[in-house]
Short mmCIF file of C-alpha atoms in Angstrom, two decimals:
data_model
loop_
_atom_site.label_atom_id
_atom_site.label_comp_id
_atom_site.label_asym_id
_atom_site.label_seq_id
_atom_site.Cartn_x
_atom_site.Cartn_y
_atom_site.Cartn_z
CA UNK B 78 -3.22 -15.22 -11.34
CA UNK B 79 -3.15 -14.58 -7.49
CA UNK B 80 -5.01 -17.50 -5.61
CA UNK B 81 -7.05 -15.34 -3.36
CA UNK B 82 -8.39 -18.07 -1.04
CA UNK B 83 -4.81 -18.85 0.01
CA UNK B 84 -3.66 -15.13 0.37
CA UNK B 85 -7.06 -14.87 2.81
CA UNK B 86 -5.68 -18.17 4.35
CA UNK B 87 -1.86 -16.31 5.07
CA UNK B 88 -4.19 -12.76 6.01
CA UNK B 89 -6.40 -15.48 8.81
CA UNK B 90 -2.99 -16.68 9.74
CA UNK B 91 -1.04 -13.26 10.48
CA UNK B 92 -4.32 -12.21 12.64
CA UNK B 93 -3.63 -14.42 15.24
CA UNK B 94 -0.37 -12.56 15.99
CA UNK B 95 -2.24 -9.27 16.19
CA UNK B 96 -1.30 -7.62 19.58
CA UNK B 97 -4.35 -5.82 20.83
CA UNK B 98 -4.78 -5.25 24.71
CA UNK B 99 -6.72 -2.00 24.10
CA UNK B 100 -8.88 -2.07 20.95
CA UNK B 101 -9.56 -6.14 21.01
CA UNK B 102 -9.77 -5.96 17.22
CA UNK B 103 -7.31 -8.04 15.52
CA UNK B 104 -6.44 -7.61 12.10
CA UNK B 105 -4.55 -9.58 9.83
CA UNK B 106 -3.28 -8.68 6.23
CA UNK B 107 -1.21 -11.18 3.53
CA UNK B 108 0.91 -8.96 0.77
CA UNK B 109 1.73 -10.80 -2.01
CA UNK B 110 4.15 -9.30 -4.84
CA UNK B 111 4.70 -9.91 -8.02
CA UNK B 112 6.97 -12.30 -8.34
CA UNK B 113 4.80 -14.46 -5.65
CA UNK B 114 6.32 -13.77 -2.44
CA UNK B 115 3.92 -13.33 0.89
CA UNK B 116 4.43 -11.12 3.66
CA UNK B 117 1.99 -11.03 6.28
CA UNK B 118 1.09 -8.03 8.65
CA UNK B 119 -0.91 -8.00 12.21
CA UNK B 120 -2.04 -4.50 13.53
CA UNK B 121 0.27 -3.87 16.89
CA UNK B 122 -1.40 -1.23 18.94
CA UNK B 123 0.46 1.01 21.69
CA UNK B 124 -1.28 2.41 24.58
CA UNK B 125 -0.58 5.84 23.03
CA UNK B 126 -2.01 5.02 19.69
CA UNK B 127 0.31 7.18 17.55
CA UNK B 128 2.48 4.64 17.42
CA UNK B 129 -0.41 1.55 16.72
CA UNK B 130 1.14 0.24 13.24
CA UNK B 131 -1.70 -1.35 11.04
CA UNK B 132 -1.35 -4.99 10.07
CA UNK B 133 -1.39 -3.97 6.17
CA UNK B 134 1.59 -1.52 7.01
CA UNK B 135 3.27 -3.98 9.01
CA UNK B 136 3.31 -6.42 6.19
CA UNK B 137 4.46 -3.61 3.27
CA UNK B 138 6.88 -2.30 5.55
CA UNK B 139 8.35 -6.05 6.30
CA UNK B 140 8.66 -6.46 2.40
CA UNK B 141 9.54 -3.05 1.83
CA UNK B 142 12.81 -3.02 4.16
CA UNK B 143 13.72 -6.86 2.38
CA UNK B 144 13.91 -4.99 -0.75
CA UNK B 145 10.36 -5.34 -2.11
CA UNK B 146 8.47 -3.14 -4.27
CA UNK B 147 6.14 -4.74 -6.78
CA UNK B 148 3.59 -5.69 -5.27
CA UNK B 149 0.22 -7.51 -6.74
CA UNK B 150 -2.45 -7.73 -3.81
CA UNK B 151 -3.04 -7.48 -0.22
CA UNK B 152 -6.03 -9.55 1.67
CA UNK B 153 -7.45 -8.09 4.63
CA UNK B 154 -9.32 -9.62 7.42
CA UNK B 155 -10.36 -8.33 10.42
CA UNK B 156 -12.84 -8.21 13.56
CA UNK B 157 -13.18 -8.54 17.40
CA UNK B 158 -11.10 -10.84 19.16
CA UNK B 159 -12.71 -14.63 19.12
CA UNK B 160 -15.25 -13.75 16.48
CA UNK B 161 -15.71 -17.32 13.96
CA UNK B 162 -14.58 -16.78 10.63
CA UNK B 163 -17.53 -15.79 8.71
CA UNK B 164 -19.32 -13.78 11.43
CA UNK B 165 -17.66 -10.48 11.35
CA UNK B 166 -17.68 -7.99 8.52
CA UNK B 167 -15.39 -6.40 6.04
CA UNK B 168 -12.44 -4.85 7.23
CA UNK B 169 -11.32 -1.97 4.50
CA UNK B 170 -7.77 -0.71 5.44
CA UNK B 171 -7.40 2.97 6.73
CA UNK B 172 -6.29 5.91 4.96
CA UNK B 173 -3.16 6.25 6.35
CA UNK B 174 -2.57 2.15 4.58
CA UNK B 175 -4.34 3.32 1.43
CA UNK B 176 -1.51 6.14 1.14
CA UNK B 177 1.24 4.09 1.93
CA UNK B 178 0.07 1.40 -0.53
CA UNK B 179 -0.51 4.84 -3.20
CA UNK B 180 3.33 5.04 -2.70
CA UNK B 181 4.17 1.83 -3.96
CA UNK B 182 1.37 0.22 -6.08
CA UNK B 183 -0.10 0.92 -8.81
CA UNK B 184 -3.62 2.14 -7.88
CA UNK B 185 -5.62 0.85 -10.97
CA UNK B 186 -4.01 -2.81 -10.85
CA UNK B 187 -3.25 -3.14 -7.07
CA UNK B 188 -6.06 -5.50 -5.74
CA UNK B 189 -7.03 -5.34 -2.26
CA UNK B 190 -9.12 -8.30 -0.89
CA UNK B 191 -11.22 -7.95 1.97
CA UNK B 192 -12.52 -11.16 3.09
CA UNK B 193 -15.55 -12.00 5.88
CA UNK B 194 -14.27 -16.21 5.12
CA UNK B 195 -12.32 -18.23 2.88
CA UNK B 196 -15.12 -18.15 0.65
CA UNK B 197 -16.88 -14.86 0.93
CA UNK B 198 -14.57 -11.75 -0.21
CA UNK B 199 -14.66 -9.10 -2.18
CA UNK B 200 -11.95 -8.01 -4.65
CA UNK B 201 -11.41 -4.08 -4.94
CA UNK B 202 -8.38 -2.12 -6.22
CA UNK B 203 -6.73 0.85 -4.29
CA UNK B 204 -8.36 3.38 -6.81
CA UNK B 205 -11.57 1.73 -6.11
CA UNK B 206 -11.47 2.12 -2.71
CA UNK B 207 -9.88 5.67 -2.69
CA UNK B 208 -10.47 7.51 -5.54
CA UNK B 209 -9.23 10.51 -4.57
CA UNK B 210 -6.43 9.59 -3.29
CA UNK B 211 -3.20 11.57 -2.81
CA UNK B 212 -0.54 9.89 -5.20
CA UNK B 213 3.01 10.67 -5.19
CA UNK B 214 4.70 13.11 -7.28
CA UNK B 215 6.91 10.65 -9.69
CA UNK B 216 10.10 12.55 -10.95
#
């Protein structure tokens, strides 16, 4: 069972790393796989954008080049600069995250946590949040 207050705890953590000089949103994302390692993620923006990376891909691709692949959950938080925990909104990762996450999870038992506080989340997985989505083509 993955504690989700203390994945949101490691996602609140990671945020404050985010580097954001353009945007001012900082987002922070926890990946936790299966066998109960965390890797976190903060979005690192570019002033050309293209190369912005996303804090949930910064946090797969972390795990993913220490030889990580099964993965259980992801929390995500996110919001402007300074705002209080509980204050801000939802922050639903991107399509670009969904797919890579499509690549390597399994899209009907991946959960993805998006959380406003420690106590007020909500608790999706990656098919709920992209039903359509594009999945790879598994030989």
């Amino acid at each position: 069972m993955i504690d989700y207050k203390a994945l949101i705890r490691e996602a609140y953590i990671a945020q404050q790393y985010a580097y954001i000089p353009y945007s001012n949103w900082a987002v922070g994302a926890a990946l936790v796989t299966k066998s109960g390692k965390v890797y976190r993620g903060c979005n690192i923006e570019s002033s050309t954008f293209t190369p912005t990376n996303c804090a949930e891909r910064t946090a797969f691709f972390k795990a993913i080049s220490e030889g990580e692949k099964d993965f259980a959950a992801i929390a995500v938080v996110g919001n402007a600069k300074g705002t209080p925990i509980g204050k801000g909104d939802y922050c639903p990762p991107c399509g670009v995250c969904r797919q890579v996450m499509a690549e390597f999870c399994d899209a009907d038992k991946f959960e993805i946590i998006l959380a406003r506080s420690y106590d007020d989340y909500k608790v999706y997985t990656l098919s709920q949040l992209l039903p359509l989505i594009s999945l790879p083509i598994k030989k």
